[in-house]
PDB file of C-alpha atoms in Angstrom:
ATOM      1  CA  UNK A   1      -7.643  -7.461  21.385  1.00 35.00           C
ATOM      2  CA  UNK A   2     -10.407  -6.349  19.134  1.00 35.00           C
ATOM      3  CA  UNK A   3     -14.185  -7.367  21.053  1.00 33.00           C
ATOM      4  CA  UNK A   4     -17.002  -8.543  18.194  1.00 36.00           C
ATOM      5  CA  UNK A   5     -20.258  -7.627  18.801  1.00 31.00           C
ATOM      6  CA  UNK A   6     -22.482  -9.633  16.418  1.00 36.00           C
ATOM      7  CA  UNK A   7     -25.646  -8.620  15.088  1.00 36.00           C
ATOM      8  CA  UNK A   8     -26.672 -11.660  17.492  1.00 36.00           C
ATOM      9  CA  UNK A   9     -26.203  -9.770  20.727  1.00 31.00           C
ATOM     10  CA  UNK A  10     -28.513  -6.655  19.732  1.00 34.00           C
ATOM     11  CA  UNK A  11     -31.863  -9.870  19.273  1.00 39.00           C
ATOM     12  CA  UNK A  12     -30.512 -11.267  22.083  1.00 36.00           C
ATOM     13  CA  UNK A  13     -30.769  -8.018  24.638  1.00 35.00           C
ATOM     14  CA  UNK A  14     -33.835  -7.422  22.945  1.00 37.00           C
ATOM     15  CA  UNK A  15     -35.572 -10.886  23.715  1.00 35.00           C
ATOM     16  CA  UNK A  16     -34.201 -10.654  27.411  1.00 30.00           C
ATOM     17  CA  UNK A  17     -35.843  -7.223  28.215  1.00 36.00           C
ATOM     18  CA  UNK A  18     -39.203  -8.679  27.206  1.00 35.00           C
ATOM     19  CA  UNK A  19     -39.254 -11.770  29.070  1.00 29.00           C
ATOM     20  CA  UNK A  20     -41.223 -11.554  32.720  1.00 35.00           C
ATOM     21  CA  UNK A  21     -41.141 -13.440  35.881  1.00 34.00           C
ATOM     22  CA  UNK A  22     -44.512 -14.712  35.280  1.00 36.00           C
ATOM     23  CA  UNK A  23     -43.662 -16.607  32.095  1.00 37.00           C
ATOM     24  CA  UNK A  24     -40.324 -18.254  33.851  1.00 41.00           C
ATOM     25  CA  UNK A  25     -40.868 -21.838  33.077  1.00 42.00           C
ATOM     26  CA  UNK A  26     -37.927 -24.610  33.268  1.00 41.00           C
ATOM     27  CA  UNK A  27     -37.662 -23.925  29.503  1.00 46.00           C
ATOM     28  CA  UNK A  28     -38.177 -20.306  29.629  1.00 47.00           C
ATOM     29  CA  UNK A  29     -35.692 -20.682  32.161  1.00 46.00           C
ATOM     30  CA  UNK A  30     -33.346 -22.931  29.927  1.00 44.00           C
ATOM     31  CA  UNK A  31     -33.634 -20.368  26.575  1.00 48.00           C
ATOM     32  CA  UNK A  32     -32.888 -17.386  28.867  1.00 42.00           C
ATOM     33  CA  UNK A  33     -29.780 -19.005  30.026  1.00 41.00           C
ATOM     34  CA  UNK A  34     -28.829 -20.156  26.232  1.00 47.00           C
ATOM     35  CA  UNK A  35     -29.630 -16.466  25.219  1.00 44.00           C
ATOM     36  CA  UNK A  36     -27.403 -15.358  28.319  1.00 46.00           C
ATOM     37  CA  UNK A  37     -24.209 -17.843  27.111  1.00 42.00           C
ATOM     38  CA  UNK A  38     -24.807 -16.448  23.602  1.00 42.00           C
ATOM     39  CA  UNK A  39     -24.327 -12.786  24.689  1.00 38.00           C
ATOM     40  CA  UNK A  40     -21.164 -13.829  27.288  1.00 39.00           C
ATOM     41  CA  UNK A  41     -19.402 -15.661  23.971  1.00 36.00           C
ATOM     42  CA  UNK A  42     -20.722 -12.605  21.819  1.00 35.00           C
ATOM     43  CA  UNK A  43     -19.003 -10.324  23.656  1.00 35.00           C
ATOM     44  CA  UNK A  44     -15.595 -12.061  24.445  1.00 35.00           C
ATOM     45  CA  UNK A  45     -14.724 -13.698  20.656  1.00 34.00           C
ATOM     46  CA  UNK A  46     -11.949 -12.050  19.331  1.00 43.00           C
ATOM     47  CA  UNK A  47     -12.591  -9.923  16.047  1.00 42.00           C
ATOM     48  CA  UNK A  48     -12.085 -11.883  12.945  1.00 41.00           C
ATOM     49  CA  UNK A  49      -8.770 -10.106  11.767  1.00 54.00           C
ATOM     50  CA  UNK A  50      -9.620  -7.076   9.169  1.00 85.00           C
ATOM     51  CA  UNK A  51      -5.837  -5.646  10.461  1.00 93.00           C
ATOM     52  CA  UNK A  52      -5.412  -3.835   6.899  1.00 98.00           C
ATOM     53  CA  UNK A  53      -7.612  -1.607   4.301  1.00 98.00           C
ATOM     54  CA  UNK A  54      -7.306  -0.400   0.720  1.00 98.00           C
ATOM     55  CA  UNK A  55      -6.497   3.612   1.582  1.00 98.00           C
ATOM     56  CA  UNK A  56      -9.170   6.256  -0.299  1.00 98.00           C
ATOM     57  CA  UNK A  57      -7.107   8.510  -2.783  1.00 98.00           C
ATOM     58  CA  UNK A  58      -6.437  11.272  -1.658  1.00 98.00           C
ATOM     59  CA  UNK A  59      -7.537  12.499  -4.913  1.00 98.00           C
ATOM     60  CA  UNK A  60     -10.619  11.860  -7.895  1.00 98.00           C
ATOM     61  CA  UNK A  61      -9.737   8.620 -10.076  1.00 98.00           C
ATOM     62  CA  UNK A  62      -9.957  11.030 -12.818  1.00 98.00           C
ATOM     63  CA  UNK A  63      -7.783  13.709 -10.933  1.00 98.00           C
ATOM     64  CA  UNK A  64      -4.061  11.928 -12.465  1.00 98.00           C
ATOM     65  CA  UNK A  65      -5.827  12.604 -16.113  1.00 98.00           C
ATOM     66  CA  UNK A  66      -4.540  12.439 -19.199  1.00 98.00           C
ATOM     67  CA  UNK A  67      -1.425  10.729 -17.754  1.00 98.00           C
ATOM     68  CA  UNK A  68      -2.904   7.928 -15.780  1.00 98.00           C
ATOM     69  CA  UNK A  69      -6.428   7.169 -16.661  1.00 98.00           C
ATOM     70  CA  UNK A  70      -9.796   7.027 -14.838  1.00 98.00           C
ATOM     71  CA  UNK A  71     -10.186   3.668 -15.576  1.00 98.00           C
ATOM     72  CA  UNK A  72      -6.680   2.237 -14.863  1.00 98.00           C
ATOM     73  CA  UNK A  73      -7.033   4.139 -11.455  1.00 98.00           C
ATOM     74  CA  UNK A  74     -10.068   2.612 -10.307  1.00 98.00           C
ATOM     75  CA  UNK A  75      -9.422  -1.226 -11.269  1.00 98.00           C
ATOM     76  CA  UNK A  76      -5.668  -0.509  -9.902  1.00 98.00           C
ATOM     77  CA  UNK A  77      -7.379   0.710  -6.752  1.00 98.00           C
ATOM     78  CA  UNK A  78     -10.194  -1.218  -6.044  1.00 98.00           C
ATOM     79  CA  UNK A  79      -9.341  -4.493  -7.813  1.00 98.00           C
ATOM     80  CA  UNK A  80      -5.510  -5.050  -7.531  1.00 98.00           C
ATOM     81  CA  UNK A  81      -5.190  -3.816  -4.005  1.00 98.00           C
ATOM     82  CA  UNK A  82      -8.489  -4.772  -2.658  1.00 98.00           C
ATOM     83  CA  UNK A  83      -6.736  -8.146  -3.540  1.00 98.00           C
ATOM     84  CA  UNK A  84      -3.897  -7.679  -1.900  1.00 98.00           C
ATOM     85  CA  UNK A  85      -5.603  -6.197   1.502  1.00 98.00           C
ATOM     86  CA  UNK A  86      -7.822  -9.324   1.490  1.00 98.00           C
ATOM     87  CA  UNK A  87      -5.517 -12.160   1.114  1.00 98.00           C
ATOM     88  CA  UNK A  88      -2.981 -10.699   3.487  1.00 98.00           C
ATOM     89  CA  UNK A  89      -6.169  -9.839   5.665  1.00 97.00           C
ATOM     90  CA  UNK A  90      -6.813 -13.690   5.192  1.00 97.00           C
ATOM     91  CA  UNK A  91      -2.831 -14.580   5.902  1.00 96.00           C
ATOM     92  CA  UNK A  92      -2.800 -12.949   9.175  1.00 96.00           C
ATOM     93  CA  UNK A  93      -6.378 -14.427  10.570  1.00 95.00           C
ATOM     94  CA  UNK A  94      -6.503 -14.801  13.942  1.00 93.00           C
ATOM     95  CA  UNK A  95      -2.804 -13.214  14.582  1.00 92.00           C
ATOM     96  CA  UNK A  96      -1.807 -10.351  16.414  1.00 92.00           C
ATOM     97  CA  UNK A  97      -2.161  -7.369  14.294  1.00 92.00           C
ATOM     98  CA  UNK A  98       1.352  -5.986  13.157  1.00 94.00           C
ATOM     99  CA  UNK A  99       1.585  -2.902  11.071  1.00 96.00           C
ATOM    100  CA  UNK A 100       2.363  -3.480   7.883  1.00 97.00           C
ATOM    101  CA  UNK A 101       5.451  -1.617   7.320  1.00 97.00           C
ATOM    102  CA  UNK A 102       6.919  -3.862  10.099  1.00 96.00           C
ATOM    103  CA  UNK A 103       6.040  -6.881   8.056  1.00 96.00           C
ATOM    104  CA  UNK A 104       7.993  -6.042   5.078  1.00 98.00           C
ATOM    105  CA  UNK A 105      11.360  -6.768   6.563  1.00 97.00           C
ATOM    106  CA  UNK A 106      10.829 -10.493   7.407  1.00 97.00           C
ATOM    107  CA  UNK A 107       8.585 -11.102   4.569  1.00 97.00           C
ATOM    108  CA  UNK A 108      10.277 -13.228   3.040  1.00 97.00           C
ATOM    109  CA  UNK A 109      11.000 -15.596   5.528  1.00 96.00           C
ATOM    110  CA  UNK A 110       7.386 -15.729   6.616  1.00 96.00           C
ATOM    111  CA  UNK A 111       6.026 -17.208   3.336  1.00 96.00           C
ATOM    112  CA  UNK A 112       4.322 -16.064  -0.181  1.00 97.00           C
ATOM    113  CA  UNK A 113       1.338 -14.486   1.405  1.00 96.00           C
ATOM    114  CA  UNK A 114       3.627 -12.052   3.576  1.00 97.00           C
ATOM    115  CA  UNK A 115       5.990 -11.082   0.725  1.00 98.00           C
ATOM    116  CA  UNK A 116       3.093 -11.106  -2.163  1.00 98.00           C
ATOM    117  CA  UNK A 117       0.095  -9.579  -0.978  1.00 98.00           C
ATOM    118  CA  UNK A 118       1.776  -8.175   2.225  1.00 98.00           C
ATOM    119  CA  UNK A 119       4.253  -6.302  -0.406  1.00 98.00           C
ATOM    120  CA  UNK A 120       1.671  -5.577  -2.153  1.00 98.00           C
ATOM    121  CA  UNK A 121      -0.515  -3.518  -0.024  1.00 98.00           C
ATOM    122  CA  UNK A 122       2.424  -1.539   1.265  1.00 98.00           C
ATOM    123  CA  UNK A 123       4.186  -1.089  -2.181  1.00 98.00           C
ATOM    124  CA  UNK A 124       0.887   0.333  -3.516  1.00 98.00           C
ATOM    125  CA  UNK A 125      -0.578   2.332   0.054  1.00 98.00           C
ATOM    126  CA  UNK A 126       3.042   3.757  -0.619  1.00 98.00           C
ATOM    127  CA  UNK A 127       2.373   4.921  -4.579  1.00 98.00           C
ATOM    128  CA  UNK A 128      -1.157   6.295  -4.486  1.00 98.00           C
ATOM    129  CA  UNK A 129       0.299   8.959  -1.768  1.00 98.00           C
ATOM    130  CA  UNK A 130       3.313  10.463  -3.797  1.00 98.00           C
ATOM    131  CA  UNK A 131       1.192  11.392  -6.712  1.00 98.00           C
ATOM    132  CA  UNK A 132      -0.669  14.480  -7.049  1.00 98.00           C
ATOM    133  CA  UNK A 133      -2.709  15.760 -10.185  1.00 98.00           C
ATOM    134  CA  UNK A 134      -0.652  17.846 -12.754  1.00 98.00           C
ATOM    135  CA  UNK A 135      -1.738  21.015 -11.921  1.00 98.00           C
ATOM    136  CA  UNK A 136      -0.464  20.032  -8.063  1.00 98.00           C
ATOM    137  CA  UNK A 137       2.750  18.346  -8.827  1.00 98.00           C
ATOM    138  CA  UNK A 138       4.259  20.591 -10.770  1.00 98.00           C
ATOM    139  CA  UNK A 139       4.200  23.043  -8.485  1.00 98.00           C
ATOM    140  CA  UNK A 140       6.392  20.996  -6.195  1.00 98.00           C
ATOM    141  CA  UNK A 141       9.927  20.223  -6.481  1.00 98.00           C
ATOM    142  CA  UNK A 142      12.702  18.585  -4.343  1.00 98.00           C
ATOM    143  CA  UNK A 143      13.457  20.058  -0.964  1.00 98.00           C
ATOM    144  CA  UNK A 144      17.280  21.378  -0.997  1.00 98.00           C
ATOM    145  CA  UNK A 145      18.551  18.420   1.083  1.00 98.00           C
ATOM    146  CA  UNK A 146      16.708  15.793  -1.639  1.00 98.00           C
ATOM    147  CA  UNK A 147      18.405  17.932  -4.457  1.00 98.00           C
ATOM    148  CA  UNK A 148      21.772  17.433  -2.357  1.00 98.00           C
ATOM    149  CA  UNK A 149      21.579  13.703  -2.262  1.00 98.00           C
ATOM    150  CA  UNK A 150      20.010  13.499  -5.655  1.00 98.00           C
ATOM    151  CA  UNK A 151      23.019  15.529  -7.710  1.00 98.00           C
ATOM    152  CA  UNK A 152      25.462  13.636  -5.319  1.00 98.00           C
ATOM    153  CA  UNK A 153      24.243   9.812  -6.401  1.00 98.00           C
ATOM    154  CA  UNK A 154      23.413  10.865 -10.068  1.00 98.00           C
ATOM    155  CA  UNK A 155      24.495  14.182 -10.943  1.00 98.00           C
ATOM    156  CA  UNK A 156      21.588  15.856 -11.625  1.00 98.00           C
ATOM    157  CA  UNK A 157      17.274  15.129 -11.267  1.00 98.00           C
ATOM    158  CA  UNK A 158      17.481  15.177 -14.952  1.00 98.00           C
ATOM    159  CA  UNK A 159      20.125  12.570 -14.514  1.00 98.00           C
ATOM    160  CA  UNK A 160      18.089  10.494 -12.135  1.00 98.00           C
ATOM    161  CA  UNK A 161      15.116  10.444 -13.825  1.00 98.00           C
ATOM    162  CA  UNK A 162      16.973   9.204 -17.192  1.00 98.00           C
ATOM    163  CA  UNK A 163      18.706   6.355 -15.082  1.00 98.00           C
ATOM    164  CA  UNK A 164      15.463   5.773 -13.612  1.00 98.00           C
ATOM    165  CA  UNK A 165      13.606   5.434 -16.539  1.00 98.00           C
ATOM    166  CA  UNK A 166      16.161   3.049 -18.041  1.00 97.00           C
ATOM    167  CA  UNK A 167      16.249   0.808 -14.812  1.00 97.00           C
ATOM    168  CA  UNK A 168      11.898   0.702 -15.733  1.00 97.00           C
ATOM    169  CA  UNK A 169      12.400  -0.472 -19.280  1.00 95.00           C
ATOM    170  CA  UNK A 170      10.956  -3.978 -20.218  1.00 93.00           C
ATOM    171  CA  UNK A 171      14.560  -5.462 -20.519  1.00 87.00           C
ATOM    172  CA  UNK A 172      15.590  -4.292 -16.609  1.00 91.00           C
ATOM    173  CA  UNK A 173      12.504  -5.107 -15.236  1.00 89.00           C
ATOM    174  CA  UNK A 174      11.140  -7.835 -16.963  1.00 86.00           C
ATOM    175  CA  UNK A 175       7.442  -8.778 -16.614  1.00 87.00           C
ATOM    176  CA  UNK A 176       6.178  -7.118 -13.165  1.00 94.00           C
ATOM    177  CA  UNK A 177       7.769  -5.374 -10.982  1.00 97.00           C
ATOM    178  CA  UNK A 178       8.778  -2.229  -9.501  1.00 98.00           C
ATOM    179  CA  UNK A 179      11.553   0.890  -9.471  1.00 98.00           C
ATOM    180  CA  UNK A 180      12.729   2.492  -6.562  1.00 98.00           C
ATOM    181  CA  UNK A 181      14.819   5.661  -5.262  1.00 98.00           C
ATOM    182  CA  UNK A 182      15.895   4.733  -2.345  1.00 98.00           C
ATOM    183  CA  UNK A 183      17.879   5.838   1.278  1.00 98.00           C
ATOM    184  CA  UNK A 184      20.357   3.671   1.717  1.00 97.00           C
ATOM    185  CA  UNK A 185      23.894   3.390   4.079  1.00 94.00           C
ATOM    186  CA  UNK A 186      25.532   5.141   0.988  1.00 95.00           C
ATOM    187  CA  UNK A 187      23.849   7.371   0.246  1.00 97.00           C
ATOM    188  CA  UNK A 188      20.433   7.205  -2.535  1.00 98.00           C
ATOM    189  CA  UNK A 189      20.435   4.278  -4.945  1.00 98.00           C
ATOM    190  CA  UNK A 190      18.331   3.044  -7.697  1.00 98.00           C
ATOM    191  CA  UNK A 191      16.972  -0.011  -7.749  1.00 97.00           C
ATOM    192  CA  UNK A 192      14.249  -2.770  -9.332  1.00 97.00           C
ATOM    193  CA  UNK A 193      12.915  -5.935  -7.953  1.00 98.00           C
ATOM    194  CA  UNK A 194      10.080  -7.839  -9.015  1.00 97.00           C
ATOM    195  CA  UNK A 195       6.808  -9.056  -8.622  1.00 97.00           C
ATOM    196  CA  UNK A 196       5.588  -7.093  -5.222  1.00 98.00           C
ATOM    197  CA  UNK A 197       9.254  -7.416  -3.412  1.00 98.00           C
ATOM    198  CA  UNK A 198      10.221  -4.119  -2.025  1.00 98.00           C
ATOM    199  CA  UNK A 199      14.043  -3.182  -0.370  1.00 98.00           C
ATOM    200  CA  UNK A 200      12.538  -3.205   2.779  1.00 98.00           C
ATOM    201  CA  UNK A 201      12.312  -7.032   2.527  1.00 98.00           C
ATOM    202  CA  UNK A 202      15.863  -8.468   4.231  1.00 98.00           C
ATOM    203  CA  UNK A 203      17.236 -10.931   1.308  1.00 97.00           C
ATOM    204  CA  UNK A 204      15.660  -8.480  -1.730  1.00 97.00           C
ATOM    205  CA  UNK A 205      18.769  -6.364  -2.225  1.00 96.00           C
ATOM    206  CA  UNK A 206      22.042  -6.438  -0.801  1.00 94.00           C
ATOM    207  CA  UNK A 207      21.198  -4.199   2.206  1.00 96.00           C
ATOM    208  CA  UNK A 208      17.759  -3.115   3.362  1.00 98.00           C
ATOM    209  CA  UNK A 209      17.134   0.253   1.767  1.00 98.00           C
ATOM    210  CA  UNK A 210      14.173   2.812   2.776  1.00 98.00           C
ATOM    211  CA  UNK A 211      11.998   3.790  -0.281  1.00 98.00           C
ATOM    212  CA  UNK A 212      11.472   7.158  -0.857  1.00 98.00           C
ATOM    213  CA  UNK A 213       9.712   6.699  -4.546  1.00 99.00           C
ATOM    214  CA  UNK A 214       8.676   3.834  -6.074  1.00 98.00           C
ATOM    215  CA  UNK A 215       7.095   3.633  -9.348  1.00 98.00           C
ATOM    216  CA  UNK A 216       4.703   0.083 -10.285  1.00 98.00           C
ATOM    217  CA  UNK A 217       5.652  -1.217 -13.783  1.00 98.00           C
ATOM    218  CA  UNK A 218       3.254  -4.207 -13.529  1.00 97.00           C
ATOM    219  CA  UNK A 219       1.015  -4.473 -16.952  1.00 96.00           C
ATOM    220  CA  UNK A 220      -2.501  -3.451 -14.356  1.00 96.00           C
ATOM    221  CA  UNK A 221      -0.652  -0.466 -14.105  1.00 98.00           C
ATOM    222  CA  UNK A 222      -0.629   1.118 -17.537  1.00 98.00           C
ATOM    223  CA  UNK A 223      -1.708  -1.177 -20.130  1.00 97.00           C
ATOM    224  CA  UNK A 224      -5.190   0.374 -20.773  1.00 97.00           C
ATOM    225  CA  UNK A 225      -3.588   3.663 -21.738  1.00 98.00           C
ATOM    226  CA  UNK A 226      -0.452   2.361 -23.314  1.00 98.00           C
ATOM    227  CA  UNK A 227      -0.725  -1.044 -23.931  1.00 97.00           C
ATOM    228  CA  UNK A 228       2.772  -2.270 -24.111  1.00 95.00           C
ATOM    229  CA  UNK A 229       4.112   1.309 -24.572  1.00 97.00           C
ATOM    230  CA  UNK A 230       5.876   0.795 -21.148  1.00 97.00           C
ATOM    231  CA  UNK A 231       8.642   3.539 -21.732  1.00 97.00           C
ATOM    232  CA  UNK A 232       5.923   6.442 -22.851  1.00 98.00           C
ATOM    233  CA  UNK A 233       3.877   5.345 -19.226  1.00 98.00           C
ATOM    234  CA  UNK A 234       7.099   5.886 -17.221  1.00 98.00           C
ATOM    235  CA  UNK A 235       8.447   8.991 -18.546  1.00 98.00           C
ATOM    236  CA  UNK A 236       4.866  10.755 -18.280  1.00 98.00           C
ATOM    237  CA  UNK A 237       4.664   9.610 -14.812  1.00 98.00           C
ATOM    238  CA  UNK A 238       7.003  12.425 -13.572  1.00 98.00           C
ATOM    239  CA  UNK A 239       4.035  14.553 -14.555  1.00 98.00           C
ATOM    240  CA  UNK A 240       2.380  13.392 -11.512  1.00 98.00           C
ATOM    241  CA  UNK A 241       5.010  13.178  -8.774  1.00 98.00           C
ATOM    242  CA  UNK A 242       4.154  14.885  -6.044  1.00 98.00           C
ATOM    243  CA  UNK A 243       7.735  16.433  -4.588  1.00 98.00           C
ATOM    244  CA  UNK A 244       6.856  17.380  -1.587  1.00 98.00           C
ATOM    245  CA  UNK A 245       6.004  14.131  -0.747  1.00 98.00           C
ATOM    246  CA  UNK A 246       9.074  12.706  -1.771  1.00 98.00           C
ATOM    247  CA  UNK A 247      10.632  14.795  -0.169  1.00 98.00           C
ATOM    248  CA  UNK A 248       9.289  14.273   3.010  1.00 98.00           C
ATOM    249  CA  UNK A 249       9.475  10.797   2.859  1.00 98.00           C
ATOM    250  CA  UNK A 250      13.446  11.115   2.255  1.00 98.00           C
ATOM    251  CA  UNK A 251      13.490  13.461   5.357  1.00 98.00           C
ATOM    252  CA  UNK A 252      11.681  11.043   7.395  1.00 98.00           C
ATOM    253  CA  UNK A 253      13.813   8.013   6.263  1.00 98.00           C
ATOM    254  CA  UNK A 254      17.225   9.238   6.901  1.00 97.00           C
ATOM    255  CA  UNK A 255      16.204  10.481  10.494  1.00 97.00           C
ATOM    256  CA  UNK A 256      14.410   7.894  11.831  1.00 97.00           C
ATOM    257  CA  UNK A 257      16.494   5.659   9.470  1.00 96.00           C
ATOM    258  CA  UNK A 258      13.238   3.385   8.884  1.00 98.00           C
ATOM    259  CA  UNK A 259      10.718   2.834   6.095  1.00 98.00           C
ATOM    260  CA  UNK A 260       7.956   5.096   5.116  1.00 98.00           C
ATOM    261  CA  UNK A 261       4.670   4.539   7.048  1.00 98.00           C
ATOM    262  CA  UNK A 262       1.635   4.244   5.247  1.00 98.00           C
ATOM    263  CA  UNK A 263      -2.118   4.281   5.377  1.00 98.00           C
ATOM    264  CA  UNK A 264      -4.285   1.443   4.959  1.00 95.00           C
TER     265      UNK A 264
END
């Protein structure tokens, strides 16, 4: 358990060290033993729970430019996940702190908070880390064993990213949501769900799957730069996928045959 230390214990020490014997009446007596109480409960309350934090980019706001914009990137950021962190900060109050990968798969069962803004903060501590600027991503591609499983589900990358950007359109996602490649028992699959549901979740999908990308088609998520040119957003996305993450996300979740872990 987390110990708080208020700002209330520092005055406190401080008005101890300067009391004397000499000045020891029954009510100096009294407030030293009120000041004494204060410290004691100062020092044993449990932490108010702050159990999850938005992630810093790994990268400038500006850095996904001209594909994502500054702007987007820092209300996206600050705004819509700070949201998320808070109210699932908020959720879990007082709660034993449980990493927040483990509470996607029981989400839904545990009530709005845990599958909206608990979704959230994963679904979007999971995004800002698979993107890279331009100049970065496309110097990565998928390792040899993603390529494998990627011509054997779709037939080609090309394939997958056509498929994919289909499964993103307005009529197979409609309103907010998000796409997903993901590890599953049979191999990779393609998927959507909406609002901030993930395949983690148990009840979500038919089976719970392991995300290796994940791509937000919300309206927060685009709509400065393209308004509601969803389609031109998605298929300029690939410009910033970062590869090498992906692909060492889809190593990770086929041998330890669990979800991605993420910061925040």
């Amino acid at each position: 358990m987390k110990l708080a230390i208020s700002a209330a214990l520092v005055g406190s020490a401080s008005a101890w060290s300067t009391l004397t014997m000499k000045a020891q009446t029954p009510n100096s007596r009294r407030n030293i033993l009120q000041k004494g109480a204060a410290i004691a409960t100062a020092i044993a309350a449990p932490a108010a729970a702050n159990a999850y934090a938005v992630p810093d980019l790994l990268y400038p706001f500006e850095a996904l430019e001209p594909y994502i914009d500054a702007p987007t990137m820092k209300i996206h950021h600050d705004k819509h996940h700070g949201t998320y962190v808070a109210n699932i900060n908020k959720a879990t109050e007082g709660k034993d702190e449980v990493d927040i990968l483990e509470l996607q798969l029981n989400a839904l069962e545990a009530g709005p908070a845990y599958r909206n803004s608990g979704g959230g903060h994963y679904n979007h501590a999971f995004f800002w880390d698979e993107m890279a600027p331009p100049d970065e991503a496309k110097k990565t591609k998928p390792s040899a064993e993603l390529e494998a499983a990627i011509d054997k589900a779709f037939g080609s990358l090309d394939e997958m990213k056509a498929k994919f950007e289909a499964q993103a359109a307005p009529g197979a996602v409609f309103g907010s949501g998000w796409v997903w490649i993901c590890a599953s028992s049979d191999g990779l699959k393609l998927v959507g769900t909406p609002n901030q549901d993930n395949p983690l979740m148990k009840g979500v999908t038919d089976e719970v799957m392991f995300p290796i990308l994940g791509l937000d088609v919300w309206e927060h998520a685009y709509y400065l730069k393209y308004q509601n040119r969803r389609p031109e957003y998605v298929s300029n996305w690939w410009n910033v996928v970062n590869w090498d993450k992906v692909s060492e996300n889809y190593a990770y979740v086929t041998e330890n045959k669990a979800g991605v872990p993420v910061r925040g």
